[in-house]
PDB file of C-alpha atoms in Angstrom:
ATOM      1  CA  MET A   1      59.120 -64.521  83.831  1.00 49.00           C
ATOM      2  CA  ASN A   2      61.347 -63.169  81.143  1.00 46.00           C
ATOM      3  CA  ALA A   3      58.463 -61.669  79.349  1.00 50.00           C
ATOM      4  CA  LYS A   4      60.112 -58.617  76.674  1.00 56.00           C
ATOM      5  CA  ALA A   5      58.994 -55.551  78.445  1.00 56.00           C
ATOM      6  CA  ALA A   6      57.951 -51.772  75.980  1.00 59.00           C
ATOM      7  CA  PRO A   7      61.181 -49.442  76.165  1.00 68.00           C
ATOM      8  CA  LEU A   8      60.199 -47.278  79.309  1.00 76.00           C
ATOM      9  CA  SER A   9      60.747 -43.226  78.795  1.00 85.00           C
ATOM     10  CA  LEU A  10      62.546 -42.938  82.195  1.00 90.00           C
ATOM     11  CA  PRO A  11      61.903 -39.094  83.811  1.00 92.00           C
ATOM     12  CA  GLU A  12      64.921 -37.386  85.225  1.00 92.00           C
ATOM     13  CA  ILE A  13      65.859 -37.924  89.139  1.00 93.00           C
ATOM     14  CA  ASP A  14      66.691 -35.650  92.120  1.00 95.00           C
ATOM     15  CA  VAL A  15      67.772 -37.973  93.910  1.00 96.00           C
ATOM     16  CA  GLU A  16      68.276 -34.563  96.475  1.00 97.00           C
ATOM     17  CA  GLU A  17      64.554 -34.871  97.035  1.00 97.00           C
ATOM     18  CA  PHE A  18      63.950 -39.158  97.565  1.00 97.00           C
ATOM     19  CA  ARG A  19      67.204 -38.548 100.402  1.00 97.00           C
ATOM     20  CA  LYS A  20      64.366 -35.959 101.837  1.00 98.00           C
ATOM     21  CA  VAL A  21      61.673 -38.047 102.073  1.00 98.00           C
ATOM     22  CA  VAL A  22      63.440 -40.955 103.119  1.00 98.00           C
ATOM     23  CA  ARG A  23      66.007 -39.036 106.315  1.00 97.00           C
ATOM     24  CA  SER A  24      62.828 -37.040 106.820  1.00 97.00           C
ATOM     25  CA  ARG A  25      60.435 -39.964 107.816  1.00 97.00           C
ATOM     26  CA  ARG A  26      60.241 -40.334 111.228  1.00 97.00           C
ATOM     27  CA  SER A  27      57.621 -42.952 113.431  1.00 97.00           C
ATOM     28  CA  VAL A  28      55.342 -39.833 114.434  1.00 98.00           C
ATOM     29  CA  ARG A  29      53.625 -39.847 118.378  1.00 98.00           C
ATOM     30  CA  ARG A  30      51.458 -36.946 117.962  1.00 98.00           C
ATOM     31  CA  PHE A  31      49.933 -36.033 115.520  1.00 98.00           C
ATOM     32  CA  THR A  32      47.258 -32.700 114.852  1.00 98.00           C
ATOM     33  CA  ASP A  33      43.643 -32.681 114.084  1.00 96.00           C
ATOM     34  CA  GLU A  34      44.273 -31.735 110.558  1.00 97.00           C
ATOM     35  CA  PRO A  35      42.526 -33.972 108.425  1.00 97.00           C
ATOM     36  CA  ILE A  36      44.771 -35.725 105.725  1.00 98.00           C
ATOM     37  CA  PRO A  37      43.083 -34.801 102.686  1.00 98.00           C
ATOM     38  CA  ASP A  38      40.556 -37.136 100.285  1.00 98.00           C
ATOM     39  CA  ALA A  39      43.273 -36.657  96.587  1.00 98.00           C
ATOM     40  CA  VAL A  40      46.105 -37.254  99.274  1.00 98.00           C
ATOM     41  CA  LEU A  41      45.798 -40.052 100.657  1.00 98.00           C
ATOM     42  CA  GLU A  42      43.732 -41.644  96.944  1.00 98.00           C
ATOM     43  CA  ASP A  43      47.437 -41.353  95.531  1.00 98.00           C
ATOM     44  CA  CYS A  44      49.350 -42.190  98.871  1.00 98.00           C
ATOM     45  CA  LEU A  45      46.851 -45.542  98.645  1.00 98.00           C
ATOM     46  CA  GLU A  46      47.103 -45.754  94.523  1.00 98.00           C
ATOM     47  CA  LEU A  47      51.917 -44.376  94.911  1.00 98.00           C
ATOM     48  CA  ALA A  48      51.379 -48.168  97.932  1.00 98.00           C
ATOM     49  CA  THR A  49      50.158 -50.348  95.120  1.00 98.00           C
ATOM     50  CA  LEU A  50      53.044 -50.153  93.090  1.00 98.00           C
ATOM     51  CA  ALA A  51      55.315 -51.428  95.935  1.00 98.00           C
ATOM     52  CA  PRO A  52      57.386 -54.417  94.177  1.00 98.00           C
ATOM     53  CA  ASN A  53      55.302 -57.544  94.762  1.00 98.00           C
ATOM     54  CA  SER A  54      55.697 -61.582  94.178  1.00 96.00           C
ATOM     55  CA  SER A  55      54.863 -62.448  91.224  1.00 97.00           C
ATOM     56  CA  ASN A  56      53.073 -59.028  90.737  1.00 98.00           C
ATOM     57  CA  LEU A  57      49.509 -61.763  92.620  1.00 98.00           C
ATOM     58  CA  GLN A  58      49.548 -57.996  95.432  1.00 98.00           C
ATOM     59  CA  PRO A  59      48.236 -60.907  98.181  1.00 98.00           C
ATOM     60  CA  TRP A  60      47.743 -56.810 100.171  1.00 98.00           C
ATOM     61  CA  GLU A  61      44.139 -54.752 101.150  1.00 98.00           C
ATOM     62  CA  PHE A  62      44.220 -51.209 103.300  1.00 98.00           C
ATOM     63  CA  PHE A  63      41.171 -50.635 105.214  1.00 98.00           C
ATOM     64  CA  VAL A  64      41.247 -47.288 105.904  1.00 98.00           C
ATOM     65  CA  VAL A  65      39.359 -45.455 108.991  1.00 98.00           C
ATOM     66  CA  ARG A  66      38.284 -41.988 108.814  1.00 96.00           C
ATOM     67  CA  THR A  67      35.089 -42.038 111.292  1.00 96.00           C
ATOM     68  CA  PRO A  68      35.246 -40.571 114.351  1.00 97.00           C
ATOM     69  CA  GLU A  69      33.934 -43.386 116.450  1.00 97.00           C
ATOM     70  CA  LEU A  70      35.223 -46.387 114.580  1.00 98.00           C
ATOM     71  CA  ARG A  71      38.211 -44.578 114.662  1.00 98.00           C
ATOM     72  CA  GLY A  72      37.782 -44.321 118.009  1.00 98.00           C
ATOM     73  CA  LYS A  73      37.632 -47.648 118.543  1.00 98.00           C
ATOM     74  CA  LEU A  74      40.606 -48.760 116.174  1.00 98.00           C
ATOM     75  CA  ALA A  75      43.185 -46.748 118.527  1.00 98.00           C
ATOM     76  CA  GLN A  76      41.915 -48.290 121.557  1.00 98.00           C
ATOM     77  CA  ALA A  77      42.516 -51.538 120.010  1.00 98.00           C
ATOM     78  CA  CYS A  78      46.021 -49.658 119.013  1.00 98.00           C
ATOM     79  CA  LEU A  79      46.238 -50.103 123.462  1.00 98.00           C
ATOM     80  CA  GLY A  80      45.077 -46.464 123.422  1.00 97.00           C
ATOM     81  CA  GLN A  81      48.684 -45.296 121.975  1.00 97.00           C
ATOM     82  CA  ASN A  82      49.430 -41.435 121.078  1.00 98.00           C
ATOM     83  CA  ALA A  83      49.867 -42.061 117.501  1.00 98.00           C
ATOM     84  CA  ALA A  84      46.793 -44.007 117.109  1.00 98.00           C
ATOM     85  CA  THR A  85      44.358 -41.546 119.138  1.00 98.00           C
ATOM     86  CA  THR A  86      45.053 -38.913 117.413  1.00 98.00           C
ATOM     87  CA  ALA A  87      45.525 -39.394 114.336  1.00 98.00           C
ATOM     88  CA  PRO A  88      42.880 -38.034 111.868  1.00 98.00           C
ATOM     89  CA  VAL A  89      43.228 -41.424 110.217  1.00 98.00           C
ATOM     90  CA  LEU A  90      44.123 -45.293 110.512  1.00 98.00           C
ATOM     91  CA  ILE A  91      44.676 -47.821 107.819  1.00 98.00           C
ATOM     92  CA  ALA A  92      45.149 -51.764 108.497  1.00 98.00           C
ATOM     93  CA  ILE A  93      47.197 -53.285 106.286  1.00 98.00           C
ATOM     94  CA  VAL A  94      46.248 -56.475 105.292  1.00 98.00           C
ATOM     95  CA  ALA A  95      48.405 -58.674 104.087  1.00 98.00           C
ATOM     96  CA  ARG A  96      46.740 -61.752 101.767  1.00 98.00           C
ATOM     97  CA  PRO A  97      47.238 -65.558 101.816  1.00 98.00           C
ATOM     98  CA  ASP A  98      44.304 -66.770 100.395  1.00 97.00           C
ATOM     99  CA  THR A  99      43.545 -64.416  97.383  1.00 98.00           C
ATOM    100  CA  TRP A 100      46.393 -66.249  95.339  1.00 98.00           C
ATOM    101  CA  ARG A 101      44.317 -67.960  92.605  1.00 97.00           C
ATOM    102  CA  LYS A 102      41.836 -64.957  92.303  1.00 98.00           C
ATOM    103  CA  HIS A 103      44.259 -62.965  91.946  1.00 98.00           C
ATOM    104  CA  ALA A 104      46.256 -64.654  89.373  1.00 98.00           C
ATOM    105  CA  ARG A 105      42.989 -64.980  87.371  1.00 97.00           C
ATOM    106  CA  LEU A 106      43.049 -61.051  86.949  1.00 98.00           C
ATOM    107  CA  ALA A 107      46.479 -60.324  86.944  1.00 97.00           C
ATOM    108  CA  LEU A 108      45.612 -61.750  83.152  1.00 97.00           C
ATOM    109  CA  GLU A 109      42.408 -60.047  82.684  1.00 97.00           C
ATOM    110  CA  ASN A 110      44.566 -57.052  83.041  1.00 96.00           C
ATOM    111  CA  TRP A 111      47.099 -58.241  81.102  1.00 96.00           C
ATOM    112  CA  PRO A 112      47.550 -54.663  78.672  1.00 94.00           C
ATOM    113  CA  LYS A 113      45.214 -54.529  75.765  1.00 93.00           C
ATOM    114  CA  GLU A 114      47.066 -52.871  73.212  1.00 93.00           C
ATOM    115  CA  GLU A 115      50.268 -55.422  74.309  1.00 93.00           C
ATOM    116  CA  LYS A 116      49.954 -59.457  73.154  1.00 96.00           C
ATOM    117  CA  LEU A 117      50.057 -61.836  76.353  1.00 96.00           C
ATOM    118  CA  PRO A 118      53.363 -63.714  76.110  1.00 96.00           C
ATOM    119  CA  SER A 119      52.853 -67.431  75.949  1.00 97.00           C
ATOM    120  CA  ILE A 120      54.999 -67.487  79.175  1.00 97.00           C
ATOM    121  CA  VAL A 121      53.231 -65.315  81.361  1.00 97.00           C
ATOM    122  CA  GLU A 122      49.854 -66.767  80.488  1.00 97.00           C
ATOM    123  CA  LYS A 123      52.027 -70.897  81.868  1.00 97.00           C
ATOM    124  CA  TYR A 124      52.976 -69.599  84.702  1.00 97.00           C
ATOM    125  CA  TYR A 125      49.493 -68.169  85.962  1.00 98.00           C
ATOM    126  CA  LYS A 126      47.448 -70.728  84.472  1.00 97.00           C
ATOM    127  CA  LYS A 127      49.394 -73.584  85.028  1.00 96.00           C
ATOM    128  CA  ILE A 128      52.584 -72.461  87.055  1.00 95.00           C
ATOM    129  CA  ALA A 129      50.869 -70.667  89.473  1.00 96.00           C
ATOM    130  CA  PRO A 130      48.339 -73.165  91.208  1.00 94.00           C
ATOM    131  CA  ILE A 131      51.328 -75.942  91.824  1.00 94.00           C
ATOM    132  CA  HIS A 132      53.108 -73.433  93.577  1.00 95.00           C
ATOM    133  CA  TYR A 133      51.086 -71.811  95.216  1.00 96.00           C
ATOM    134  CA  ASN A 134      48.570 -74.035  97.001  1.00 96.00           C
ATOM    135  CA  GLN A 135      48.934 -76.082 100.047  1.00 95.00           C
ATOM    136  CA  GLY A 136      46.804 -78.681  98.699  1.00 94.00           C
ATOM    137  CA  PRO A 137      44.096 -80.039 101.806  1.00 94.00           C
ATOM    138  CA  LEU A 138      45.903 -80.799 105.245  1.00 92.00           C
ATOM    139  CA  GLY A 139      49.241 -79.246 103.493  1.00 93.00           C
ATOM    140  CA  LEU A 140      49.570 -82.719 102.190  1.00 94.00           C
ATOM    141  CA  LEU A 141      50.493 -81.389  98.372  1.00 94.00           C
ATOM    142  CA  GLY A 142      52.736 -79.340 100.233  1.00 93.00           C
ATOM    143  CA  VAL A 143      54.164 -81.801 101.285  1.00 94.00           C
ATOM    144  CA  ALA A 144      54.968 -83.755  98.465  1.00 93.00           C
ATOM    145  CA  LYS A 145      56.346 -80.446  97.548  1.00 91.00           C
ATOM    146  CA  LYS A 146      58.914 -79.822  99.818  1.00 92.00           C
ATOM    147  CA  THR A 147      59.541 -83.441  99.563  1.00 93.00           C
ATOM    148  CA  ALA A 148      60.406 -83.110  95.740  1.00 90.00           C
ATOM    149  CA  GLY A 149      62.615 -79.298  96.165  1.00 89.00           C
ATOM    150  CA  LEU A 150      65.029 -81.754  97.886  1.00 92.00           C
ATOM    151  CA  VAL A 151      65.459 -84.610  95.829  1.00 91.00           C
ATOM    152  CA  VAL A 152      66.371 -82.055  92.730  1.00 89.00           C
ATOM    153  CA  GLY A 153      67.905 -79.268  94.582  1.00 91.00           C
ATOM    154  CA  LEU A 154      70.536 -82.065  95.300  1.00 91.00           C
ATOM    155  CA  SER A 155      71.723 -81.433  91.647  1.00 94.00           C
ATOM    156  CA  ARG A 156      69.986 -77.946  90.421  1.00 93.00           C
ATOM    157  CA  PRO A 157      68.818 -75.249  91.939  1.00 94.00           C
ATOM    158  CA  VAL A 158      65.228 -75.140  92.776  1.00 88.00           C
ATOM    159  CA  PRO A 159      62.553 -72.401  94.432  1.00 87.00           C
ATOM    160  CA  ARG A 160      62.901 -73.302  98.428  1.00 89.00           C
ATOM    161  CA  GLY A 161      58.933 -72.837  99.236  1.00 89.00           C
ATOM    162  CA  PRO A 162      57.074 -71.353  99.833  1.00 95.00           C
ATOM    163  CA  TYR A 163      55.435 -75.164 101.575  1.00 95.00           C
ATOM    164  CA  SER A 164      52.901 -74.563 104.158  1.00 96.00           C
ATOM    165  CA  VAL A 165      50.259 -72.383 105.325  1.00 95.00           C
ATOM    166  CA  ASN A 166      52.520 -70.716 107.632  1.00 96.00           C
ATOM    167  CA  GLU A 167      55.297 -69.812 104.602  1.00 97.00           C
ATOM    168  CA  MET A 168      52.736 -68.681 102.420  1.00 97.00           C
ATOM    169  CA  LYS A 169      51.762 -65.874 105.614  1.00 98.00           C
ATOM    170  CA  VAL A 170      55.506 -65.403 105.406  1.00 98.00           C
ATOM    171  CA  TRP A 171      55.342 -64.419 101.825  1.00 98.00           C
ATOM    172  CA  ALA A 172      52.335 -62.630 101.485  1.00 98.00           C
ATOM    173  CA  THR A 173      53.567 -60.241 104.886  1.00 98.00           C
ATOM    174  CA  LYS A 174      56.439 -59.519 102.577  1.00 98.00           C
ATOM    175  CA  SER A 175      55.120 -58.617  99.977  1.00 98.00           C
ATOM    176  CA  THR A 176      52.800 -55.745 102.258  1.00 98.00           C
ATOM    177  CA  ALA A 177      55.795 -54.687 103.936  1.00 98.00           C
ATOM    178  CA  LEU A 178      56.496 -52.658 100.229  1.00 98.00           C
ATOM    179  CA  ALA A 179      53.273 -52.097  99.759  1.00 98.00           C
ATOM    180  CA  ALA A 180      52.667 -50.025 103.347  1.00 98.00           C
ATOM    181  CA  GLU A 181      57.215 -48.748 103.021  1.00 98.00           C
ATOM    182  CA  ASN A 182      55.952 -46.786  99.693  1.00 98.00           C
ATOM    183  CA  LEU A 183      52.999 -46.027 101.174  1.00 98.00           C
ATOM    184  CA  MET A 184      54.955 -44.077 104.671  1.00 98.00           C
ATOM    185  CA  LEU A 185      57.225 -42.466 101.906  1.00 98.00           C
ATOM    186  CA  ALA A 186      54.453 -41.282 100.047  1.00 98.00           C
ATOM    187  CA  LEU A 187      52.353 -39.408 103.139  1.00 98.00           C
ATOM    188  CA  ARG A 188      55.954 -37.612 103.749  1.00 98.00           C
ATOM    189  CA  ALA A 189      56.867 -36.406  99.896  1.00 98.00           C
ATOM    190  CA  HIS A 190      53.235 -35.009 100.614  1.00 98.00           C
ATOM    191  CA  GLY A 191      54.190 -33.073 103.901  1.00 98.00           C
ATOM    192  CA  TYR A 192      51.799 -35.992 105.876  1.00 98.00           C
ATOM    193  CA  ASP A 193      53.643 -38.078 108.385  1.00 98.00           C
ATOM    194  CA  SER A 194      52.659 -41.404 109.869  1.00 98.00           C
ATOM    195  CA  CYS A 195      53.699 -44.606 112.363  1.00 98.00           C
ATOM    196  CA  PRO A 196      53.065 -48.066 112.043  1.00 98.00           C
ATOM    197  CA  MET A 197      51.105 -49.908 115.038  1.00 98.00           C
ATOM    198  CA  GLU A 198      52.584 -53.468 115.456  1.00 96.00           C
ATOM    199  CA  GLY A 199      51.247 -52.441 119.368  1.00 96.00           C
ATOM    200  CA  PHE A 200      47.297 -53.668 119.404  1.00 98.00           C
ATOM    201  CA  ASP A 201      44.784 -56.422 120.021  1.00 98.00           C
ATOM    202  CA  GLU A 202      44.191 -58.123 116.254  1.00 96.00           C
ATOM    203  CA  CYS A 203      41.132 -60.124 117.971  1.00 96.00           C
ATOM    204  CA  ARG A 204      39.261 -57.031 118.200  1.00 97.00           C
ATOM    205  CA  VAL A 205      40.783 -54.988 115.268  1.00 98.00           C
ATOM    206  CA  ARG A 206      39.857 -57.865 112.826  1.00 97.00           C
ATOM    207  CA  LYS A 207      35.821 -57.620 114.927  1.00 97.00           C
ATOM    208  CA  LEU A 208      36.326 -54.087 114.131  1.00 98.00           C
ATOM    209  CA  LEU A 209      36.749 -54.250 110.933  1.00 98.00           C
ATOM    210  CA  ASN A 210      35.103 -57.759 109.878  1.00 97.00           C
ATOM    211  CA  LEU A 211      38.668 -58.111 107.950  1.00 97.00           C
ATOM    212  CA  PRO A 212      38.661 -61.021 106.088  1.00 96.00           C
ATOM    213  CA  ARG A 213      39.011 -64.487 107.890  1.00 95.00           C
ATOM    214  CA  LYS A 214      42.463 -65.816 106.916  1.00 96.00           C
ATOM    215  CA  GLY A 215      43.743 -61.782 106.496  1.00 97.00           C
ATOM    216  CA  LEU A 216      46.672 -61.081 108.438  1.00 98.00           C
ATOM    217  CA  VAL A 217      48.156 -56.978 110.094  1.00 98.00           C
ATOM    218  CA  THR A 218      50.471 -56.704 109.381  1.00 98.00           C
ATOM    219  CA  MET A 219      50.600 -53.612 110.694  1.00 98.00           C
ATOM    220  CA  VAL A 220      48.137 -50.756 111.482  1.00 98.00           C
ATOM    221  CA  LEU A 221      49.753 -47.392 109.982  1.00 98.00           C
ATOM    222  CA  ALA A 222      49.038 -44.602 112.467  1.00 98.00           C
ATOM    223  CA  ALA A 223      48.614 -40.709 109.462  1.00 98.00           C
ATOM    224  CA  GLY A 224      48.593 -37.445 109.393  1.00 98.00           C
ATOM    225  CA  ARG A 225      50.772 -33.818 109.637  1.00 98.00           C
ATOM    226  CA  ARG A 226      53.159 -34.976 112.190  1.00 98.00           C
ATOM    227  CA  ALA A 227      52.355 -32.639 115.513  1.00 98.00           C
ATOM    228  CA  GLU A 228      55.711 -30.249 116.863  1.00 96.00           C
ATOM    229  CA  ASN A 229      56.138 -32.866 119.817  1.00 96.00           C
ATOM    230  CA  GLY A 230      55.388 -35.335 117.443  1.00 96.00           C
ATOM    231  CA  VAL A 231      59.229 -36.793 117.270  1.00 96.00           C
ATOM    232  CA  TYR A 232      60.570 -37.987 120.228  1.00 95.00           C
ATOM    233  CA  ASN A 233      63.846 -38.036 120.279  1.00 94.00           C
ATOM    234  CA  ARG A 234      66.757 -37.867 117.883  1.00 93.00           C
ATOM    235  CA  GLN A 235      67.326 -41.133 115.019  1.00 93.00           C
ATOM    236  CA  TYR A 236      69.973 -43.378 114.791  1.00 94.00           C
ATOM    237  CA  ARG A 237      71.169 -46.682 113.574  1.00 93.00           C
ATOM    238  CA  PHE A 238      73.983 -48.145 113.722  1.00 95.00           C
ATOM    239  CA  ASP A 239      77.000 -48.915 112.932  1.00 95.00           C
ATOM    240  CA  GLN A 240      76.602 -49.618 108.953  1.00 94.00           C
ATOM    241  CA  GLU A 241      79.381 -52.376 109.049  1.00 94.00           C
ATOM    242  CA  THR A 242      77.165 -54.527 111.812  1.00 95.00           C
ATOM    243  CA  LEU A 243      74.331 -54.198 108.770  1.00 95.00           C
ATOM    244  CA  ILE A 244      76.059 -54.469 105.881  1.00 96.00           C
ATOM    245  CA  HIS A 245      78.308 -57.300 104.560  1.00 95.00           C
ATOM    246  CA  TYR A 246      79.997 -56.664 100.831  1.00 96.00           C
ATOM    247  CA  LEU A 247      81.105 -59.921  99.409  1.00 95.00           C
TER     248      LEU A 247
END
C-alpha cells in the first residue's frame, strides 16, 4: 500500500543506549522474586504491539500469567525449566493465523479520524486482503491462487503465498516473533530480563490458559529481574562472514 503518510517529527536517538539494550539482553535462566510493576509491564506490552507486522493485521495475542497457582502449573508445562519456575511473570505469546478477517475490519475502523482514509487502503482491506489471505473450503482457493501465481509469475513478479493453512501459520508466526523481540528489548530497557522458551508441552499450555483453538503458541516468555546466577555462560556468536552476505 502506498498511502501517503503525514510527515513525522522524529526524536533524537542515542544509538549507544540502544546498543546497551541489545548487547545486555540475554536469555536469563533464573530470576529474583521481585515483581515487575504493572506500569512497566503494560508499557512493555504496548511497545511489543508496535512491532512491524504483515499488512498491520497484528496476528498476535499475549496471555500474561502472574497468579502464583496458574504460574506454577504453566511452569511445569514448560518442563520445569529454571526460567519458568523462578520468573514472577510468564507470558504465552500466541500467533493468530485466523484473525485476519476481523483485523482487516478493525484496520479500517481504527484508521486515524483526523486523516482521510485513502481509497487504496480501503480497497486493500475490503477487496484484496479477503482474497489474499483466504484459503477457502478445504484449501481449494489456496490451490487456485497458487496455480494462478505460477502462471502469472512466468512474466512478472507476483506475491507467492500464503497458499495454504500451514503457510498462514508461518505468516502469523513471523509477525508474532517480531512482537516478541520488541517485548524482550522493552523489558531490558526497563532494567528487567526475559527468557524465550520453546521447550513446553503445547497441549498442556493450551488447556491451562484456555487458548483459542487455532492459536499457535510461538513461545512462552519468562520475565523478571535477573538473579546473580541468571546467566549461565558468556555470549558468543558465529563469525559474521558465515551469516552475512554482501551482494
